[in-house]
Coordinates of C-alpha atoms in Angstrom, one line a residue:
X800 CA 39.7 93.7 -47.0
X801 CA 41.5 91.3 -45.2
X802 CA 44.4 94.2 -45.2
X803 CA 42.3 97.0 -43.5
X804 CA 40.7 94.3 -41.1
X805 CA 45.0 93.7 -39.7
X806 CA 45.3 97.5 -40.1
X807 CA 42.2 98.5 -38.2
X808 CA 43.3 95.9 -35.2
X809 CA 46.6 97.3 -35.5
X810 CA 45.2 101.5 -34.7
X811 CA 43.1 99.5 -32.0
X812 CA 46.0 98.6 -30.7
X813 CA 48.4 101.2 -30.8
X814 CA 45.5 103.7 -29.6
X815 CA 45.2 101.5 -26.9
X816 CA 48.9 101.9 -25.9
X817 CA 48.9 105.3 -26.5
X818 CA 46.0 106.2 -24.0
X819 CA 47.8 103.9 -21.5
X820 CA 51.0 105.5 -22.1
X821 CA 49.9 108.6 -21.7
X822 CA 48.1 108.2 -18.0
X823 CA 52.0 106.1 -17.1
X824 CA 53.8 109.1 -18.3
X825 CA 51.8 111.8 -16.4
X826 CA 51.5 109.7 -13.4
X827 CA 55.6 109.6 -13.4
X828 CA 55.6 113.3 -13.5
X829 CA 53.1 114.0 -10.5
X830 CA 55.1 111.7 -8.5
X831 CA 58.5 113.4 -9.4
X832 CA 57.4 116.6 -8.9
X833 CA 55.7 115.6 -5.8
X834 CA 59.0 114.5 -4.7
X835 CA 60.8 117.7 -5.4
X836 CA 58.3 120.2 -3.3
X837 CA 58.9 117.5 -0.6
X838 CA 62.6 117.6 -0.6
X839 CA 62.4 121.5 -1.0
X840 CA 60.0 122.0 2.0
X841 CA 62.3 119.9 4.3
X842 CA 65.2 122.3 3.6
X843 CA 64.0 125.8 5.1
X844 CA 63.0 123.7 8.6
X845 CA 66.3 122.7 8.3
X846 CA 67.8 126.1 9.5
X847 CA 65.5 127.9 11.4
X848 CA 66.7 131.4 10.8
X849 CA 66.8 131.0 6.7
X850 CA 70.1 130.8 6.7
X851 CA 70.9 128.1 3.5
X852 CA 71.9 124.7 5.1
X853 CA 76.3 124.5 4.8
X854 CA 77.2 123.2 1.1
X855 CA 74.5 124.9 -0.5
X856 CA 75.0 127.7 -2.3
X857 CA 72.8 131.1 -2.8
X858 CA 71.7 131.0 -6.1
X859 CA 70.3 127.0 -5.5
X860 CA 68.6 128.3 -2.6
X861 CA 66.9 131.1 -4.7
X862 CA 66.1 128.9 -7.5
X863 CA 63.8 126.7 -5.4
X864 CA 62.6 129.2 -3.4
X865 CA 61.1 130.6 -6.6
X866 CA 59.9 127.1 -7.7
X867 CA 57.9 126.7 -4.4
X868 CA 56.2 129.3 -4.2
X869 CA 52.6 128.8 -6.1
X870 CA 49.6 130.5 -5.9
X871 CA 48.1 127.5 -4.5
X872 CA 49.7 124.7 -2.4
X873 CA 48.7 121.2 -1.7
X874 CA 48.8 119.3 1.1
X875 CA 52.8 118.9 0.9
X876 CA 53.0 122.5 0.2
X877 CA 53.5 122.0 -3.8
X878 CA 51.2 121.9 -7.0
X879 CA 50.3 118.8 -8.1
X880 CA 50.3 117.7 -12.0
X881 CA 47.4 117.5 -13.6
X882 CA 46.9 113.7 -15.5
X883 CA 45.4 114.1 -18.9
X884 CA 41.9 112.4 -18.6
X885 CA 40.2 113.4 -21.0
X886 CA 43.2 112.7 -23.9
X887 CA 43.7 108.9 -22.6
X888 CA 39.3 108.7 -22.6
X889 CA 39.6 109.8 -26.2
X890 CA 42.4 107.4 -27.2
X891 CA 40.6 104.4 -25.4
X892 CA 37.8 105.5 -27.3
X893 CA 39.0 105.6 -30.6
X894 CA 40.7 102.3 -29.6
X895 CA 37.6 100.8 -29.1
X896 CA 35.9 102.0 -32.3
X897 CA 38.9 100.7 -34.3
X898 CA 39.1 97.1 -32.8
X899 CA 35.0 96.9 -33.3
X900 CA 35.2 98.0 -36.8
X901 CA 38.3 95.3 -37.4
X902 CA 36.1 92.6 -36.1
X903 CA 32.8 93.3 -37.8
X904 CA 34.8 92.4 -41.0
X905 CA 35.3 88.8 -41.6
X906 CA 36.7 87.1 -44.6
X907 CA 35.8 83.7 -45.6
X908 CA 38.6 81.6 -47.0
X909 CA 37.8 79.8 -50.5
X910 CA 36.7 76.3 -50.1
X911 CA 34.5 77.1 -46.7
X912 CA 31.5 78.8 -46.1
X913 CA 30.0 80.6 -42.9
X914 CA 27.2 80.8 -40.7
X915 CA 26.4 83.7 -38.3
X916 CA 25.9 82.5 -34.8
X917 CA 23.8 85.4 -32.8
X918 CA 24.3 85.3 -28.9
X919 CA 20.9 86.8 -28.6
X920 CA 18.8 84.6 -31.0
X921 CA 20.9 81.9 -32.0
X922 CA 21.8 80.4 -35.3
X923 CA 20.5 83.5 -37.8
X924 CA 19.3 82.5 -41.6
X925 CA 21.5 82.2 -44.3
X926 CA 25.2 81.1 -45.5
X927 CA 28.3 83.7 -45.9
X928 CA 30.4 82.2 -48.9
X929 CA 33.7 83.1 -49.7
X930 CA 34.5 87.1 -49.4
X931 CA 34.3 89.5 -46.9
X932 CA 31.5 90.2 -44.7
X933 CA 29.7 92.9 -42.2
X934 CA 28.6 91.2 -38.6
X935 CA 28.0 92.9 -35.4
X936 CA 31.4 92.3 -33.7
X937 CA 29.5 91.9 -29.7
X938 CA 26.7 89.7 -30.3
X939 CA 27.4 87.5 -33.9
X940 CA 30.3 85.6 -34.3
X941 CA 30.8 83.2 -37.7
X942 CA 31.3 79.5 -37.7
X943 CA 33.3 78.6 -40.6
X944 CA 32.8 75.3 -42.3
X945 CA 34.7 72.9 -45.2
X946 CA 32.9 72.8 -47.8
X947 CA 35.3 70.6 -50.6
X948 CA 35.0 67.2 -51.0
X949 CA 36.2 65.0 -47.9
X950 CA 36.7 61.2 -47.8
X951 CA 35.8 58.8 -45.1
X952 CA 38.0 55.5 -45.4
X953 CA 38.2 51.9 -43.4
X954 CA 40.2 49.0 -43.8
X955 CA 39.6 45.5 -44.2
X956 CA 41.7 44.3 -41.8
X957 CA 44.6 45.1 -39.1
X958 CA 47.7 47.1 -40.8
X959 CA 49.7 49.2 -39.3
X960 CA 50.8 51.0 -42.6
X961 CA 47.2 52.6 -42.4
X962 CA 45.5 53.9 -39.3
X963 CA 41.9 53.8 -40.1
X964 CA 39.0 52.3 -38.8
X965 CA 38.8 48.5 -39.5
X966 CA 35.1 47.5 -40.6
X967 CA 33.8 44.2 -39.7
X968 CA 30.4 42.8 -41.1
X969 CA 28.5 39.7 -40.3
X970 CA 27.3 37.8 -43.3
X971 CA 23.8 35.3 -43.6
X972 CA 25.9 32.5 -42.5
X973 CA 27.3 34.3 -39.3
X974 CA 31.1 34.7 -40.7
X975 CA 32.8 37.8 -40.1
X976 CA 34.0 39.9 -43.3
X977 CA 36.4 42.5 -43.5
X978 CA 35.2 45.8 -45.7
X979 CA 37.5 48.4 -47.2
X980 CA 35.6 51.6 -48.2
X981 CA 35.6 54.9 -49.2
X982 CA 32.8 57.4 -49.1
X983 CA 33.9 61.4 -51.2
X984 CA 31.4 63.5 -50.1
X985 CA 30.9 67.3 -49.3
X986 CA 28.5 69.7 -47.2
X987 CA 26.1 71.5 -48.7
X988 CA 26.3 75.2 -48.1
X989 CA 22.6 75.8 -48.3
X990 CA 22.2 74.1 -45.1
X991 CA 24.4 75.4 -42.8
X992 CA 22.4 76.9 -40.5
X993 CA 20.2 73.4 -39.9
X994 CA 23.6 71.8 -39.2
X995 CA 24.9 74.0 -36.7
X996 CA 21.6 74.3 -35.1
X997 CA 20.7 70.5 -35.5
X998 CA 24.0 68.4 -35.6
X999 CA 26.4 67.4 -33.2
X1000 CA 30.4 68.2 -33.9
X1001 CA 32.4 67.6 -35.9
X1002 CA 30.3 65.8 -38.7
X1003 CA 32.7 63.0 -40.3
X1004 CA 33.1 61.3 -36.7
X1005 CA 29.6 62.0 -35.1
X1006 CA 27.7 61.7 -38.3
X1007 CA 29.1 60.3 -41.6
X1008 CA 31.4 56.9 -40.0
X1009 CA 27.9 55.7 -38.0
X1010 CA 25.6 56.1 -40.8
X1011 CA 27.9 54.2 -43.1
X1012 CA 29.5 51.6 -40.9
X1013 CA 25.9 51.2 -39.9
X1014 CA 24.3 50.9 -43.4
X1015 CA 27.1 48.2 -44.4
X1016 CA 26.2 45.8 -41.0
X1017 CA 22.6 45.9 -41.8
X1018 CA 22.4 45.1 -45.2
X1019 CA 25.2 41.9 -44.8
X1020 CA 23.1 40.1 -43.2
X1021 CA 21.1 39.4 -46.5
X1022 CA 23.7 38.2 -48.8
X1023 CA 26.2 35.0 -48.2
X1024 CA 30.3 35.7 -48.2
X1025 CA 30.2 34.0 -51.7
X1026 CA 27.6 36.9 -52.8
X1027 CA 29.3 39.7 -51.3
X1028 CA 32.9 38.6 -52.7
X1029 CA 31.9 38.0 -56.2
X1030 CA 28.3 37.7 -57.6
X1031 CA 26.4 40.4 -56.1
X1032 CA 28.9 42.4 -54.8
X1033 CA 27.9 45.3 -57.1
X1034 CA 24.3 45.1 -55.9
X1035 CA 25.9 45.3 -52.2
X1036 CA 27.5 48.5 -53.2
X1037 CA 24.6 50.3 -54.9
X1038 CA 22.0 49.6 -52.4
X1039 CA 24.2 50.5 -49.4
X1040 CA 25.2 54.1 -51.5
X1041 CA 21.4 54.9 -51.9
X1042 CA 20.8 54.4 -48.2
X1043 CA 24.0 56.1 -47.1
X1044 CA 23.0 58.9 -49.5
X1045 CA 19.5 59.3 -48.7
X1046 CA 20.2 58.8 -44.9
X1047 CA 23.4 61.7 -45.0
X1048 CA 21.0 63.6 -47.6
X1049 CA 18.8 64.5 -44.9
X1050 CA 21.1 66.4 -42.6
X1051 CA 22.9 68.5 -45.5
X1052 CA 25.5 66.1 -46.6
X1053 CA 26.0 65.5 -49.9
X1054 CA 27.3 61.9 -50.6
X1055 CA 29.2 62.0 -54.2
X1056 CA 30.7 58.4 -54.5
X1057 CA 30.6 55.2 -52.5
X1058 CA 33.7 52.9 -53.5
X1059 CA 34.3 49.0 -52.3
X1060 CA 37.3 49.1 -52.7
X1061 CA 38.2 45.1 -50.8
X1062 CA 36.3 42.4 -49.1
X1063 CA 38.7 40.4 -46.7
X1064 CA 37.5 37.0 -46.2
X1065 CA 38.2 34.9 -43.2
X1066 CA 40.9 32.5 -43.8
X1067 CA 39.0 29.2 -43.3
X1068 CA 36.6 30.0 -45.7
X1069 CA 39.3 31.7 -48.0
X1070 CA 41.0 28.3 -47.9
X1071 CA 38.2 26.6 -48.9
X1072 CA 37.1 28.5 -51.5
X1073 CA 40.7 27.6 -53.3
X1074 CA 40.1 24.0 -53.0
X1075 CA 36.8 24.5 -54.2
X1076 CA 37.9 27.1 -57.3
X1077 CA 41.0 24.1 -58.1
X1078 CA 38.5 21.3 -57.9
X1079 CA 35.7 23.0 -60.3
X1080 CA 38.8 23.7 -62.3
X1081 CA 40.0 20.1 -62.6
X1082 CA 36.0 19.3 -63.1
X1083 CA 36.0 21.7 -66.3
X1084 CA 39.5 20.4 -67.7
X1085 CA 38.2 17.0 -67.5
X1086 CA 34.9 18.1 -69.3
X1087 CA 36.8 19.8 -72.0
X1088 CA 39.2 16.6 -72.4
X1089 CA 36.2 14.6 -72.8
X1090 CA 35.3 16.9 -75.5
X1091 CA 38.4 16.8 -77.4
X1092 CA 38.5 13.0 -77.1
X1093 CA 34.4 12.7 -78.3
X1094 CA 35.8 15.0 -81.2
X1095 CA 38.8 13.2 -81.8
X1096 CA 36.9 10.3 -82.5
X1097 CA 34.5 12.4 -84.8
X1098 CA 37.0 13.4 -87.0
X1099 CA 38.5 10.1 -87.3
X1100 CA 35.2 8.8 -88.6
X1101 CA 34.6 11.5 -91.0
X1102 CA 38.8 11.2 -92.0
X1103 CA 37.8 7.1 -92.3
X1104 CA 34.5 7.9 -94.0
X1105 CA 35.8 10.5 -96.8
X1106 CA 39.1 7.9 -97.4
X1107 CA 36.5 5.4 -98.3
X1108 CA 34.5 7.5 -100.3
X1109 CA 37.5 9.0 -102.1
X1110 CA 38.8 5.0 -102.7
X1111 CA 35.6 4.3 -104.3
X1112 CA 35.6 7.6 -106.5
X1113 CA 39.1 6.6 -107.8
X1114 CA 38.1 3.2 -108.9
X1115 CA 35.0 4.3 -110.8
X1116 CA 37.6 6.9 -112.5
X1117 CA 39.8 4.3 -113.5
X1118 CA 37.5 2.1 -114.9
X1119 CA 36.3 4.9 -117.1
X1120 CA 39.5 5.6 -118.0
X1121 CA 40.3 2.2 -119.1
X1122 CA 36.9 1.9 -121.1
X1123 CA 38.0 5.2 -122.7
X1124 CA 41.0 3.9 -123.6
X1125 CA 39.4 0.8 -125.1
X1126 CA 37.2 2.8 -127.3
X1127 CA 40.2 6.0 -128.3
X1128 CA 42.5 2.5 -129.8
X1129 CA 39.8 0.9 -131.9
X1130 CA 38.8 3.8 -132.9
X1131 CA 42.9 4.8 -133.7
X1132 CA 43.4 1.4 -135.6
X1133 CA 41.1 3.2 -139.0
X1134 CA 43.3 5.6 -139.4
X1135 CA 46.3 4.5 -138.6
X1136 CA 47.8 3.1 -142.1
X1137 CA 47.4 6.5 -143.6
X1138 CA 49.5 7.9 -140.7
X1139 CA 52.2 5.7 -141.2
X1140 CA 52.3 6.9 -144.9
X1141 CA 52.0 10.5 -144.0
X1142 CA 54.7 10.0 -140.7
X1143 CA 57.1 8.3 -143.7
X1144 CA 57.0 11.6 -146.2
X1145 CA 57.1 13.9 -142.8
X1146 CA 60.5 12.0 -141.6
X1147 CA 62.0 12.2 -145.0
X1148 CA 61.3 16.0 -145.2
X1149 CA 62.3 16.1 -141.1
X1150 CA 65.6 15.1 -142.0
X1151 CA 66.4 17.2 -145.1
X1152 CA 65.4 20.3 -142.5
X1153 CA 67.9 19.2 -139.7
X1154 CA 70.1 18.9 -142.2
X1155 CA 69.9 22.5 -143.1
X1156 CA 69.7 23.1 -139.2
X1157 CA 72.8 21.5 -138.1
X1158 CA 74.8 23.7 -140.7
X1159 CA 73.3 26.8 -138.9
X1160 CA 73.3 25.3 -135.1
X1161 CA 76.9 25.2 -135.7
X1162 CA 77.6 28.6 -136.1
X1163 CA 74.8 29.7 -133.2
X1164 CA 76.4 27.3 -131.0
X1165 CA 79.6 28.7 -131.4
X1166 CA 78.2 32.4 -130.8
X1167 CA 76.1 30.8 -128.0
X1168 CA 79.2 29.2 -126.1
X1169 CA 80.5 32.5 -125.1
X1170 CA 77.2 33.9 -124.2
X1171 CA 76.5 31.0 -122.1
X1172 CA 79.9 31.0 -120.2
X1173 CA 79.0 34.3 -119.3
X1174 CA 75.2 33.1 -118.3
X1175 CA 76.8 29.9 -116.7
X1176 CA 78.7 32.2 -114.0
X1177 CA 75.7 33.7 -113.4
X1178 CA 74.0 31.4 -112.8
X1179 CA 76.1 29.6 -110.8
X1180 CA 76.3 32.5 -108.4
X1181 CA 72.5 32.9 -108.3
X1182 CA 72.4 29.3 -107.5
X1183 CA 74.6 29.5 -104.3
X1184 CA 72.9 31.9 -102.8
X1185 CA 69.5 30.2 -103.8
X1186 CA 71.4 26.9 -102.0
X1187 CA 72.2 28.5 -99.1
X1188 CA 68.6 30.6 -98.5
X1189 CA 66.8 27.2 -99.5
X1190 CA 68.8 25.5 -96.9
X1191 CA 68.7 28.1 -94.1
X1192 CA 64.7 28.0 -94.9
X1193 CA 64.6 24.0 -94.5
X1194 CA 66.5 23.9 -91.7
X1195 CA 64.6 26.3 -89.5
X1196 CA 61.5 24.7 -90.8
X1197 CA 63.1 21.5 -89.1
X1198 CA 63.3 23.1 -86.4
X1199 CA 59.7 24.4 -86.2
X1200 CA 58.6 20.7 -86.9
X1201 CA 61.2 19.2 -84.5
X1202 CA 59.2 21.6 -81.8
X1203 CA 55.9 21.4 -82.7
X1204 CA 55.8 17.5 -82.9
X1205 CA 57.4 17.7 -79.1
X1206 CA 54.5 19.6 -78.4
X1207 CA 52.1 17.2 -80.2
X1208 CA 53.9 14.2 -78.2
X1209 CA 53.8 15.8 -74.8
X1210 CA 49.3 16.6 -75.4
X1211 CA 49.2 13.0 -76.4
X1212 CA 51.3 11.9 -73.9
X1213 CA 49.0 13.9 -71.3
X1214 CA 45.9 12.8 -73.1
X1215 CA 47.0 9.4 -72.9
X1216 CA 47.7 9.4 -69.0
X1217 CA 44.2 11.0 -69.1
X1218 CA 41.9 8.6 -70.6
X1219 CA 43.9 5.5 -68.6
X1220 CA 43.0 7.4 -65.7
X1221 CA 39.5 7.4 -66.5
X1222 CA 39.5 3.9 -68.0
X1223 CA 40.8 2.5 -64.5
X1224 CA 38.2 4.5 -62.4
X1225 CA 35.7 3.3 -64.8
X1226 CA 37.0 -0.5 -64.4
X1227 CA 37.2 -0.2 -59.9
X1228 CA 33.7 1.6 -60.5
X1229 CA 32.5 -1.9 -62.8
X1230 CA 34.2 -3.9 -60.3
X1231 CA 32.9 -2.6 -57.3
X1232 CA 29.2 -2.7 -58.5
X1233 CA 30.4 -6.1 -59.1
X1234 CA 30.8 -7.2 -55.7
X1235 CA 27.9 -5.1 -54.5
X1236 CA 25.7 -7.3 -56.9
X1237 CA 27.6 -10.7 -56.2
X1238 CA 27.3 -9.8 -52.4
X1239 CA 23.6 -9.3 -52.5
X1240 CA 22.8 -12.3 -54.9
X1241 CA 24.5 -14.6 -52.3
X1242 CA 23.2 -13.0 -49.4
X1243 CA 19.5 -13.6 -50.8
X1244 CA 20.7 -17.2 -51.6
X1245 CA 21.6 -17.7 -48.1
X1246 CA 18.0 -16.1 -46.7
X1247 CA 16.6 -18.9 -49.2
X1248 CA 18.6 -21.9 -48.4
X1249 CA 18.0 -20.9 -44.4
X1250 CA 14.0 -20.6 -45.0
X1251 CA 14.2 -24.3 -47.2
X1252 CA 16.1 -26.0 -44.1
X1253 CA 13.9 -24.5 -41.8
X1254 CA 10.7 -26.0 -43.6
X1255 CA 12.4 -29.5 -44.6
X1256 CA 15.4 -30.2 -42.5
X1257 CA 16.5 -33.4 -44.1
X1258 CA 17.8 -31.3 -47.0
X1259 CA 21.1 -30.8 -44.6
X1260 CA 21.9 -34.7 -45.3
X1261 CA 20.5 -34.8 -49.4
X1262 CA 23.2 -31.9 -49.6
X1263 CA 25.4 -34.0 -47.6
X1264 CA 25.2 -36.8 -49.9
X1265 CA 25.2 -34.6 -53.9
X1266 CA 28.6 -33.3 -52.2
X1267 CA 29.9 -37.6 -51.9
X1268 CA 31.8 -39.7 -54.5
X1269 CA 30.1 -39.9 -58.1
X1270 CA 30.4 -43.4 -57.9
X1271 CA 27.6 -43.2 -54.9
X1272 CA 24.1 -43.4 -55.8
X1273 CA 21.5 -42.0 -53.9
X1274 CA 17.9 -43.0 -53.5
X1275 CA 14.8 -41.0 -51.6
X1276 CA 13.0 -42.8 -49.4
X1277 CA 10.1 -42.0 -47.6
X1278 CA 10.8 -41.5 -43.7
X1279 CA 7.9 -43.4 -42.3
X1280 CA 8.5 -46.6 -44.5
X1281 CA 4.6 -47.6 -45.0
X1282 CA 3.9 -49.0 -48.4
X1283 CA 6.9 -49.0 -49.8
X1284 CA 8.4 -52.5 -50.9
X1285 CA 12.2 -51.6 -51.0
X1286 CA 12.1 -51.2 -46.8
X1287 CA 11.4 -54.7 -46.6
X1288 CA 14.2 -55.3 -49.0
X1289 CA 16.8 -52.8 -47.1
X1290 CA 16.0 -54.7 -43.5
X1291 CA 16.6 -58.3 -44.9
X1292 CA 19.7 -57.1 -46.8
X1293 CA 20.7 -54.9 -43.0
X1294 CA 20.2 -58.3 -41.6
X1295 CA 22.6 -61.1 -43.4
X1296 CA 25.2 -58.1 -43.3
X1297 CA 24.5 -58.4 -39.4
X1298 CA 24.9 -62.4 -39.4
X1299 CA 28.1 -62.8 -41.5
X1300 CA 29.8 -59.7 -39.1
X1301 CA 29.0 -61.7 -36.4
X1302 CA 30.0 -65.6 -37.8
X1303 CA 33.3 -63.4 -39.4
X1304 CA 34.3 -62.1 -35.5
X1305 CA 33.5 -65.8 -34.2

């Protein structure tokens, strides 16, 4: 069809041509001719007398005198040519007829599908799918649209390998987040004539990249960066491909798949996510040397606990085994005088029978020396290659061991750089609550001893005097001195310690 759709445009054309060659062609000839009566009716009036102008010969003269003479003359004095009307109107015609049947044919490509767009009552009813198709060629034309899957991407960020749309979202903490997606979706045919009638042009930019960039910024908002990058970033994606799908559903567009494919975090917080990741690292490789230690010690108690029970096992075998013993020789010494006896007659016969033997393990040793050179070679042979396999296998299992107690050395070593670390926070930890506690108990003392002096002063000097000599006594006196016999005794005593300073500076 496509074929006699060129071909028909083709006759369109060349009857086209044709008619306008035609009207050209007989247009040329009426002027030419036009031109000849004119040149020929100048000639006679000329030379008045008819007499042929000099250099012009007789029969010339004759020969257009008979070509201008018609039965009818125009206003030059010749006939004019006739142009063929009525041929070009025909050729026009069947030009037109051929160019309108090529363009009421129209063949829709695979993969696209048409609508028929009337310029009298607009979008008309119904989809043209692939094949060809009748339309009226001067009011209907067909809007053809891509129906295979298409694919709207962004980028996370800034690249200049890829030139698409970068997609920014603002999570529940106000932190920007780059989002790479990809929506595959398609048209659907059905609904055609609702999108051309309903939808701005063309689709993927007016339509599909707001709804989703859209969808994506409002449902952000309700998760955290942490939630988005790693927990609930699945939940993210299938609640923003039902709204994308229902939203696009609506107008015809058929939303197949809604990938995620990267979330690009901002670099603060990507920085400290990593010291938080390395640090809840460390906290689990701590936990799980704990747990090796707490197990260490568990199978040393159960290794310390079956050595005991195994030491007490093989002491209540033994002395079994010596009472057993005990009891198998007293009950021996019975028979053991009728052994003798019978161990007597059984030597005697013994030797008699190794006599015979020796006399025939003389001749088989002589028949066995030569079989057991031959066995001896053999043997020897077998037994250096057994030599050198045994030694190949004990070497390499030195080397295994060699290796593996490295490896055992090196976990110790690290286990053992381990628990001192924790021993030594655990002793600045002891020590520090240490001085915490000391601190307080003397700061209370010092509230204490400042409320005592404030109530009783004098304990300032009784302090005064513990802190003096041991060899000085001290004695608490009242302050006011009434009834109390040693103040009598203390001023007499002040006194004669008055007089004899005085007499002694005389």
């Amino acid at each position: 069809m496509l074929f006699l759709r060129m071909l028909l445009l083709i006759a369109s054309f060349g009857f086209l041509t044709g008619a306008i060659g035609t009207v050209v062609y007989d247009i040329y000839l009426a002027f030419q001719l036009d031109r000849i009566l004119r040149r020929n009716d100048r000639a006679p009036e000329s030379e008045p007398g008819g007499t042929p102008a000099p250099g012009t010969s007789a029969g010339t003269s004759s020969g257009l005198g008979r070509l201008a003479q018609p039965t009818s003359r125009g206003p030059s004095g010749g006939r004019p040519r006739r142009i063929r009307w009525v041929i070009a109107a025909k050729l026009l015609a069947l030009a037109a007829i051929t160019s309108l049947a090529g363009k009421s044919l129209v063949v829709v490509p695979d993969g696209h599908a048409g609508v028929r767009v009337s310029q009298i009552s607009g979008v008309r009813a119904g989809t043209l799918y692939p094949g060809t198709h009748l339309i009226f060629p001067l009011t209907e034309r067909v809007v053809l649209y891509d129906v295979r899957d298409q694919v709207f991407s962004t980028a996370a960020s800034t690249n200049p390998k890829e030139k698409l749309e970068v997609l920014k979202v603002e999570s529940r903490e106000g932190l920007s987040v780059g989002l790479a997606l990809t929506v595959r979706y398609r048209i659907d045919p059905a609904r055609l004539p609702y999108i051309q009638a309903n939808l701005p042009q063309p689709i993927d930019r007016e339509i599909v990249e707001p709804v989703v960039a859209s969808t994506f910024r409002d449902l952000s908002p309700n998760y955290i960066v942490r939630d988005l990058f790693s927990t609930k970033r699945g939940e993210y994606r299938e609640k923003a491909t039902q709204t994308i799908s229902s939203r696009l559903g609506e107008d015809g567009i058929l939303v197949k798949e809604v990938l995620l494919r990267k979330v690009e975090l901002p670099e603060e917080y990507a920085r400290g996510l990593e010291g938080l990741l390395e640090k809840e690292q460390e906290d689990d490789r701590t936990t799980v040397d704990a747990q090796i230690e707490q197990k260490k010690v568990k199978i040393a108690e159960s290794q310390a606990e079956a050595a005991k029970i195994r030491q007490i096992k093989h002491a209540e075998a033994d002395a079994q085994s010596r009472v057993l013993m005990a009891k198998a020789e007293s009950d021996s010494m019975q028979y053991t005088l009728p052994l003798k006896q019978k161990q007597i007659e059984q030597s005697r016969l013994e030797a008699q029978a190794r006599k015979e033997a020796t006399i025939q393990n003389a001749e088989a040793e002589a028949t066995a020396q030569v079989k057991g050179a031959e066995a001896a070679g053999q043997a020897k042979v077998i037994g250096t290659k057994a030599d050198a396999e045994r030694n190949r296998l004990l070497s390499e299992s030195q080397n295994v061991l060699v290796v593996k107690n490295a490896e055992a050395a090196a976990q110790a070593k690290i286990i053992d750089s381990k628990a001192e670390l924790e021993h030594r926070n655990l002793l600045a930890d002891a020590a520090a609550h240490n001085i915490r506690v000391t601190s307080q108990a003397e700061a209370e003392q010092l509230q204490l001893e400042a409320a005592a002096l404030k109530t009783n002063p004098l304990l300032v000097q009784y302090t005064v005097a513990q802190r003096l000599s041991d060899r000085v006594q001290i004695m608490m006196v009242p302050t006011d001195g009434k009834f109390f016999f040693t103040n009598d005794v203390l001023k007499s005593v002040s006194a004669v310690t008055d007089s004899q300073l005085k007499l002694g500076a005389k």
